[in-house]
Amino acid sequence: MESGIVNILVDISLMTLLGITAIGIVRSRNLFATAMLSGIYSLISAAVFVTLDAVDVAFTEAAVGAGISTVLMLGAMTLTRRSEKHAIKLHVGPLFVTIGIGAALIYGTVDMPPFGSTDAPGFQHIVPEYIAGSRDDIQVPNIVTSILASYRGFDTLGETAVIFAAGIGVLFLLGRRREDEEADESSNSSKGEDA
């Protein structure tokens, strides 16, 4: 009973921190602060996944969301200013749409079985198949490894492709800026020689 109360308090604390961080991201006009807050948001999300016993997803969120994505945003930030030029006006329409979608999603969870319940459809159909398949088909003793590397292989491949494409995009932008700077330097030097 006490552990259940502690878990609820931890969940409430993490969700509160997520909300505060999200508001900070929306209201911040400094791009560096926004990149840092996004990394903090991903770390808190990873902690939420840990409380849900989804350690593999938490590890991915911490590595990709807080690590690689933050590095990519900081790299892209070198190509622009550190603060937003014009403040964005608050539009009420998208806010109501977001609240409506959130309310619909929460309403959709009302009929779901309790978290961890063995009556959940996943425990009745998917989990027994994964356990038997890991032993008979894939022949890997670690079920988590067999799920990530085999059953969710295409999902992991898609995530890797997205990160690779983002990295290539940032490198392309950084290389183009360097070429522009070198062109400016050569034109300035030629003007100096002509003078």
PDB file of C-alpha atoms in Angstrom:
ATOM      1  CA  MET A   1       0.000   0.000   0.000  1.00  0.00           C
ATOM      2  CA  GLU A   2       2.819   2.409   0.905  1.00  0.00           C
ATOM      3  CA  SER A   3       4.734   1.574  -2.263  1.00  0.00           C
ATOM      4  CA  GLY A   4       1.603   2.331  -4.286  1.00  0.00           C
ATOM      5  CA  ILE A   5       1.329   5.782  -2.722  1.00  0.00           C
ATOM      6  CA  VAL A   6       5.021   6.413  -3.353  1.00  0.00           C
ATOM      7  CA  ASN A   7       4.597   5.404  -7.003  1.00  0.00           C
ATOM      8  CA  ILE A   8       1.648   7.758  -7.376  1.00  0.00           C
ATOM      9  CA  LEU A   9       3.615  10.626  -5.823  1.00  0.00           C
ATOM     10  CA  VAL A  10       6.571   9.929  -8.116  1.00  0.00           C
ATOM     11  CA  ASP A  11       4.274   9.856 -11.161  1.00  0.00           C
ATOM     12  CA  ILE A  12       2.598  13.124 -10.139  1.00  0.00           C
ATOM     13  CA  SER A  13       5.994  14.754  -9.563  1.00  0.00           C
ATOM     14  CA  LEU A  14       7.344  13.638 -12.935  1.00  0.00           C
ATOM     15  CA  MET A  15       4.220  14.717 -14.800  1.00  0.00           C
ATOM     16  CA  THR A  16       4.323  18.099 -13.045  1.00  0.00           C
ATOM     17  CA  LEU A  17       7.952  18.548 -14.068  1.00  0.00           C
ATOM     18  CA  LEU A  18       7.039  17.594 -17.636  1.00  0.00           C
ATOM     19  CA  GLY A  19       4.290  20.212 -17.680  1.00  0.00           C
ATOM     20  CA  ILE A  20       6.528  22.934 -16.240  1.00  0.00           C
ATOM     21  CA  THR A  21       9.300  22.102 -18.720  1.00  0.00           C
ATOM     22  CA  ALA A  22       6.849  22.116 -21.646  1.00  0.00           C
ATOM     23  CA  ILE A  23       5.555  25.549 -20.635  1.00  0.00           C
ATOM     24  CA  GLY A  24       9.144  26.775 -20.350  1.00  0.00           C
ATOM     25  CA  ILE A  25       9.899  25.508 -23.874  1.00  0.00           C
ATOM     26  CA  VAL A  26       6.827  27.245 -25.305  1.00  0.00           C
ATOM     27  CA  ARG A  27       7.496  30.556 -23.571  1.00  0.00           C
ATOM     28  CA  SER A  28      11.263  30.705 -24.062  1.00  0.00           C
ATOM     29  CA  ARG A  29      12.556  32.953 -26.843  1.00  0.00           C
ATOM     30  CA  ASN A  30      16.205  31.967 -26.337  1.00  0.00           C
ATOM     31  CA  LEU A  31      17.123  29.094 -28.653  1.00  0.00           C
ATOM     32  CA  PHE A  32      19.912  27.802 -26.413  1.00  0.00           C
ATOM     33  CA  ALA A  33      17.555  27.647 -23.434  1.00  0.00           C
ATOM     34  CA  THR A  34      14.956  25.921 -25.612  1.00  0.00           C
ATOM     35  CA  ALA A  35      17.479  23.272 -26.722  1.00  0.00           C
ATOM     36  CA  MET A  36      18.516  22.648 -23.121  1.00  0.00           C
ATOM     37  CA  LEU A  37      14.916  22.476 -21.908  1.00  0.00           C
ATOM     38  CA  SER A  38      14.134  19.985 -24.681  1.00  0.00           C
ATOM     39  CA  GLY A  39      16.956  17.779 -23.424  1.00  0.00           C
ATOM     40  CA  ILE A  40      15.626  18.049 -19.862  1.00  0.00           C
ATOM     41  CA  TYR A  41      12.138  17.166 -21.131  1.00  0.00           C
ATOM     42  CA  SER A  42      13.545  14.015 -22.754  1.00  0.00           C
ATOM     43  CA  LEU A  43      15.365  13.034 -19.558  1.00  0.00           C
ATOM     44  CA  ILE A  44      12.179  13.414 -17.514  1.00  0.00           C
ATOM     45  CA  SER A  45      10.313  11.388 -20.155  1.00  0.00           C
ATOM     46  CA  ALA A  46      12.955   8.673 -19.791  1.00  0.00           C
ATOM     47  CA  ALA A  47      12.307   8.653 -16.038  1.00  0.00           C
ATOM     48  CA  VAL A  48       8.580   8.253 -16.735  1.00  0.00           C
ATOM     49  CA  PHE A  49       9.311   5.254 -18.964  1.00  0.00           C
ATOM     50  CA  VAL A  50      11.409   3.735 -16.159  1.00  0.00           C
ATOM     51  CA  THR A  51       8.453   3.993 -13.786  1.00  0.00           C
ATOM     52  CA  LEU A  52       6.388   2.155 -16.438  1.00  0.00           C
ATOM     53  CA  ASP A  53       8.993  -0.687 -16.509  1.00  0.00           C
ATOM     54  CA  ALA A  54       9.894   0.208 -20.100  1.00  0.00           C
ATOM     55  CA  VAL A  55      13.624   0.457 -19.508  1.00  0.00           C
ATOM     56  CA  ASP A  56      14.534  -0.126 -23.150  1.00  0.00           C
ATOM     57  CA  VAL A  57      12.335   2.767 -24.278  1.00  0.00           C
ATOM     58  CA  ALA A  58      13.764   4.920 -21.471  1.00  0.00           C
ATOM     59  CA  PHE A  59      17.287   4.152 -22.641  1.00  0.00           C
ATOM     60  CA  THR A  60      16.388   5.080 -26.218  1.00  0.00           C
ATOM     61  CA  GLU A  61      14.681   8.301 -25.112  1.00  0.00           C
ATOM     62  CA  ALA A  62      17.684   9.308 -23.003  1.00  0.00           C
ATOM     63  CA  ALA A  63      20.193   8.520 -25.753  1.00  0.00           C
ATOM     64  CA  VAL A  64      18.257   9.932 -28.704  1.00  0.00           C
ATOM     65  CA  GLY A  65      16.034  12.611 -27.169  1.00  0.00           C
ATOM     66  CA  ALA A  66      18.397  14.033 -24.574  1.00  0.00           C
ATOM     67  CA  GLY A  67      21.699  13.192 -26.209  1.00  0.00           C
ATOM     68  CA  ILE A  68      21.775  13.112 -29.991  1.00  0.00           C
ATOM     69  CA  SER A  69      18.831  15.470 -30.582  1.00  0.00           C
ATOM     70  CA  THR A  70      20.304  18.097 -28.249  1.00  0.00           C
ATOM     71  CA  VAL A  71      23.657  17.889 -30.012  1.00  0.00           C
ATOM     72  CA  LEU A  72      21.960  18.254 -33.401  1.00  0.00           C
ATOM     73  CA  MET A  73      19.936  21.262 -32.233  1.00  0.00           C
ATOM     74  CA  LEU A  74      23.037  22.939 -30.798  1.00  0.00           C
ATOM     75  CA  GLY A  75      24.886  22.269 -34.055  1.00  0.00           C
ATOM     76  CA  ALA A  76      22.054  23.745 -36.116  1.00  0.00           C
ATOM     77  CA  MET A  77      21.863  26.699 -33.721  1.00  0.00           C
ATOM     78  CA  THR A  78      25.328  27.842 -34.822  1.00  0.00           C
ATOM     79  CA  LEU A  79      23.722  28.806 -38.146  1.00  0.00           C
ATOM     80  CA  THR A  80      21.209  31.185 -36.685  1.00  0.00           C
ATOM     81  CA  ARG A  81      20.689  33.686 -33.917  1.00  0.00           C
ATOM     82  CA  ARG A  82      20.457  32.772 -30.264  1.00  0.00           C
ATOM     83  CA  SER A  83      17.088  34.372 -29.717  1.00  0.00           C
ATOM     84  CA  GLU A  84      13.855  34.515 -31.648  1.00  0.00           C
ATOM     85  CA  LYS A  85      13.563  37.653 -33.767  1.00  0.00           C
ATOM     86  CA  HIS A  86       9.829  38.244 -33.353  1.00  0.00           C
ATOM     87  CA  ALA A  87       7.667  37.032 -30.528  1.00  0.00           C
ATOM     88  CA  ILE A  88       4.948  34.639 -31.646  1.00  0.00           C
ATOM     89  CA  LYS A  89       1.412  35.648 -30.732  1.00  0.00           C
ATOM     90  CA  LEU A  90      -0.652  33.154 -28.800  1.00  0.00           C
ATOM     91  CA  HIS A  91      -3.316  31.551 -31.009  1.00  0.00           C
ATOM     92  CA  VAL A  92      -6.266  30.190 -29.091  1.00  0.00           C
ATOM     93  CA  GLY A  93      -7.512  27.822 -31.833  1.00  0.00           C
ATOM     94  CA  PRO A  94      -4.580  25.358 -31.766  1.00  0.00           C
ATOM     95  CA  LEU A  95      -4.681  25.454 -27.967  1.00  0.00           C
ATOM     96  CA  PHE A  96      -8.306  24.289 -27.938  1.00  0.00           C
ATOM     97  CA  VAL A  97      -7.530  21.614 -30.538  1.00  0.00           C
ATOM     98  CA  THR A  98      -4.687  20.310 -28.381  1.00  0.00           C
ATOM     99  CA  ILE A  99      -6.858  20.286 -25.262  1.00  0.00           C
ATOM    100  CA  GLY A 100      -9.636  18.493 -27.172  1.00  0.00           C
ATOM    101  CA  ILE A 101      -7.289  15.807 -28.505  1.00  0.00           C
ATOM    102  CA  GLY A 102      -5.783  15.330 -25.045  1.00  0.00           C
ATOM    103  CA  ALA A 103      -9.236  14.970 -23.500  1.00  0.00           C
ATOM    104  CA  ALA A 104     -10.209  12.421 -26.180  1.00  0.00           C
ATOM    105  CA  LEU A 105      -7.062  10.399 -25.535  1.00  0.00           C
ATOM    106  CA  ILE A 106      -7.697  10.410 -21.783  1.00  0.00           C
ATOM    107  CA  TYR A 107     -11.313   9.377 -22.413  1.00  0.00           C
ATOM    108  CA  GLY A 108     -10.028   6.516 -24.567  1.00  0.00           C
ATOM    109  CA  THR A 109      -8.073   5.104 -21.627  1.00  0.00           C
ATOM    110  CA  VAL A 110     -11.131   4.796 -19.382  1.00  0.00           C
ATOM    111  CA  ASP A 111     -12.056   1.319 -20.664  1.00  0.00           C
ATOM    112  CA  MET A 112      -8.484   0.049 -20.680  1.00  0.00           C
ATOM    113  CA  PRO A 113      -7.477  -2.599 -18.112  1.00  0.00           C
ATOM    114  CA  PRO A 114      -5.354  -1.404 -15.162  1.00  0.00           C
ATOM    115  CA  PHE A 115      -1.632  -1.018 -15.737  1.00  0.00           C
ATOM    116  CA  GLY A 116       0.123  -4.386 -15.320  1.00  0.00           C
ATOM    117  CA  SER A 117      -3.105  -6.365 -15.323  1.00  0.00           C
ATOM    118  CA  THR A 118      -2.744  -9.902 -16.688  1.00  0.00           C
ATOM    119  CA  ASP A 119      -6.165  -9.504 -18.323  1.00  0.00           C
ATOM    120  CA  ALA A 120      -4.749  -6.935 -20.766  1.00  0.00           C
ATOM    121  CA  PRO A 121      -4.833  -8.091 -24.435  1.00  0.00           C
ATOM    122  CA  GLY A 122      -1.064  -7.822 -24.652  1.00  0.00           C
ATOM    123  CA  PHE A 123      -0.573 -10.404 -21.917  1.00  0.00           C
ATOM    124  CA  GLN A 124      -3.171 -12.698 -23.484  1.00  0.00           C
ATOM    125  CA  HIS A 125      -1.861 -12.743 -27.073  1.00  0.00           C
ATOM    126  CA  ILE A 126       1.413 -10.953 -27.780  1.00  0.00           C
ATOM    127  CA  VAL A 127       3.513 -11.758 -24.706  1.00  0.00           C
ATOM    128  CA  PRO A 128       3.031 -15.584 -24.849  1.00  0.00           C
ATOM    129  CA  GLU A 129       3.891 -15.492 -28.553  1.00  0.00           C
ATOM    130  CA  TYR A 130       7.064 -13.481 -27.899  1.00  0.00           C
ATOM    131  CA  ILE A 131       8.145 -15.820 -25.097  1.00  0.00           C
ATOM    132  CA  ALA A 132       7.592 -18.928 -27.188  1.00  0.00           C
ATOM    133  CA  GLY A 133       9.080 -17.340 -30.305  1.00  0.00           C
ATOM    134  CA  SER A 134      12.210 -16.165 -28.508  1.00  0.00           C
ATOM    135  CA  ARG A 135      12.829 -19.712 -27.341  1.00  0.00           C
ATOM    136  CA  ASP A 136      11.824 -21.668 -30.452  1.00  0.00           C
ATOM    137  CA  ASP A 137      12.257 -19.370 -33.457  1.00  0.00           C
ATOM    138  CA  ILE A 138      14.960 -16.833 -32.601  1.00  0.00           C
ATOM    139  CA  GLN A 139      16.702 -18.982 -29.979  1.00  0.00           C
ATOM    140  CA  VAL A 140      17.952 -16.014 -27.960  1.00  0.00           C
ATOM    141  CA  PRO A 141      17.867 -16.493 -24.164  1.00  0.00           C
ATOM    142  CA  ASN A 142      17.222 -12.786 -23.478  1.00  0.00           C
ATOM    143  CA  ILE A 143      13.629 -11.988 -24.486  1.00  0.00           C
ATOM    144  CA  VAL A 144      14.207  -8.200 -24.471  1.00  0.00           C
ATOM    145  CA  THR A 145      17.069  -8.592 -26.935  1.00  0.00           C
ATOM    146  CA  SER A 146      15.022 -10.814 -29.208  1.00  0.00           C
ATOM    147  CA  ILE A 147      12.140  -8.316 -29.213  1.00  0.00           C
ATOM    148  CA  LEU A 148      14.342  -5.277 -29.928  1.00  0.00           C
ATOM    149  CA  ALA A 149      16.580  -6.943 -32.505  1.00  0.00           C
ATOM    150  CA  SER A 150      14.008  -9.114 -34.254  1.00  0.00           C
ATOM    151  CA  TYR A 151      10.331  -8.373 -33.590  1.00  0.00           C
ATOM    152  CA  ARG A 152      10.901  -4.616 -33.463  1.00  0.00           C
ATOM    153  CA  GLY A 153      13.810  -4.643 -35.894  1.00  0.00           C
ATOM    154  CA  PHE A 154      12.047  -2.473 -38.486  1.00  0.00           C
ATOM    155  CA  ASP A 155      11.069   0.025 -35.772  1.00  0.00           C
ATOM    156  CA  THR A 156      14.671   0.278 -34.611  1.00  0.00           C
ATOM    157  CA  LEU A 157      15.845   0.551 -38.224  1.00  0.00           C
ATOM    158  CA  GLY A 158      13.412   3.426 -38.828  1.00  0.00           C
ATOM    159  CA  GLU A 159      14.620   5.281 -35.746  1.00  0.00           C
ATOM    160  CA  THR A 160      18.214   4.836 -36.823  1.00  0.00           C
ATOM    161  CA  ALA A 161      17.413   6.118 -40.318  1.00  0.00           C
ATOM    162  CA  VAL A 162      15.760   9.252 -38.891  1.00  0.00           C
ATOM    163  CA  ILE A 163      18.748  10.032 -36.673  1.00  0.00           C
ATOM    164  CA  PHE A 164      21.152   9.396 -39.542  1.00  0.00           C
ATOM    165  CA  ALA A 165      19.188  11.714 -41.845  1.00  0.00           C
ATOM    166  CA  ALA A 166      19.130  14.449 -39.171  1.00  0.00           C
ATOM    167  CA  GLY A 167      22.871  14.144 -38.641  1.00  0.00           C
ATOM    168  CA  ILE A 168      23.564  14.334 -42.377  1.00  0.00           C
ATOM    169  CA  GLY A 169      21.312  17.415 -42.617  1.00  0.00           C
ATOM    170  CA  VAL A 170      23.187  19.233 -39.852  1.00  0.00           C
ATOM    171  CA  LEU A 171      26.564  18.323 -41.358  1.00  0.00           C
ATOM    172  CA  PHE A 172      25.376  19.576 -44.750  1.00  0.00           C
ATOM    173  CA  LEU A 173      24.260  22.903 -43.263  1.00  0.00           C
ATOM    174  CA  LEU A 174      27.497  23.340 -41.317  1.00  0.00           C
ATOM    175  CA  GLY A 175      29.575  22.545 -44.416  1.00  0.00           C
ATOM    176  CA  ARG A 176      27.600  25.027 -46.521  1.00  0.00           C
ATOM    177  CA  ARG A 177      28.152  27.775 -43.969  1.00  0.00           C
ATOM    178  CA  ARG A 178      31.888  27.082 -43.959  1.00  0.00           C
ATOM    179  CA  GLU A 179      31.970  27.377 -47.752  1.00  0.00           C
ATOM    180  CA  ASP A 180      30.114  30.719 -47.550  1.00  0.00           C
ATOM    181  CA  GLU A 181      32.578  32.022 -44.947  1.00  0.00           C
ATOM    182  CA  GLU A 182      35.539  30.964 -47.071  1.00  0.00           C
ATOM    183  CA  ALA A 183      33.998  32.669 -50.113  1.00  0.00           C
ATOM    184  CA  ASP A 184      33.498  35.873 -48.112  1.00  0.00           C
ATOM    185  CA  GLU A 185      37.080  35.781 -46.862  1.00  0.00           C
ATOM    186  CA  SER A 186      38.475  35.296 -50.381  1.00  0.00           C
ATOM    187  CA  SER A 187      36.360  38.143 -51.774  1.00  0.00           C
ATOM    188  CA  ASN A 188      37.470  40.451 -48.939  1.00  0.00           C
ATOM    189  CA  SER A 189      41.118  39.561 -49.500  1.00  0.00           C
ATOM    190  CA  SER A 190      40.827  40.175 -53.249  1.00  0.00           C
ATOM    191  CA  LYS A 191      39.236  43.574 -52.579  1.00  0.00           C
ATOM    192  CA  GLY A 192      42.100  44.415 -50.239  1.00  0.00           C
ATOM    193  CA  GLU A 193      44.677  43.474 -52.876  1.00  0.00           C
ATOM    194  CA  ASP A 194      42.897  45.576 -55.505  1.00  0.00           C
ATOM    195  CA  ALA A 195      42.878  48.580 -53.171  1.00  0.00           C
TER     196      ALA A 195
END
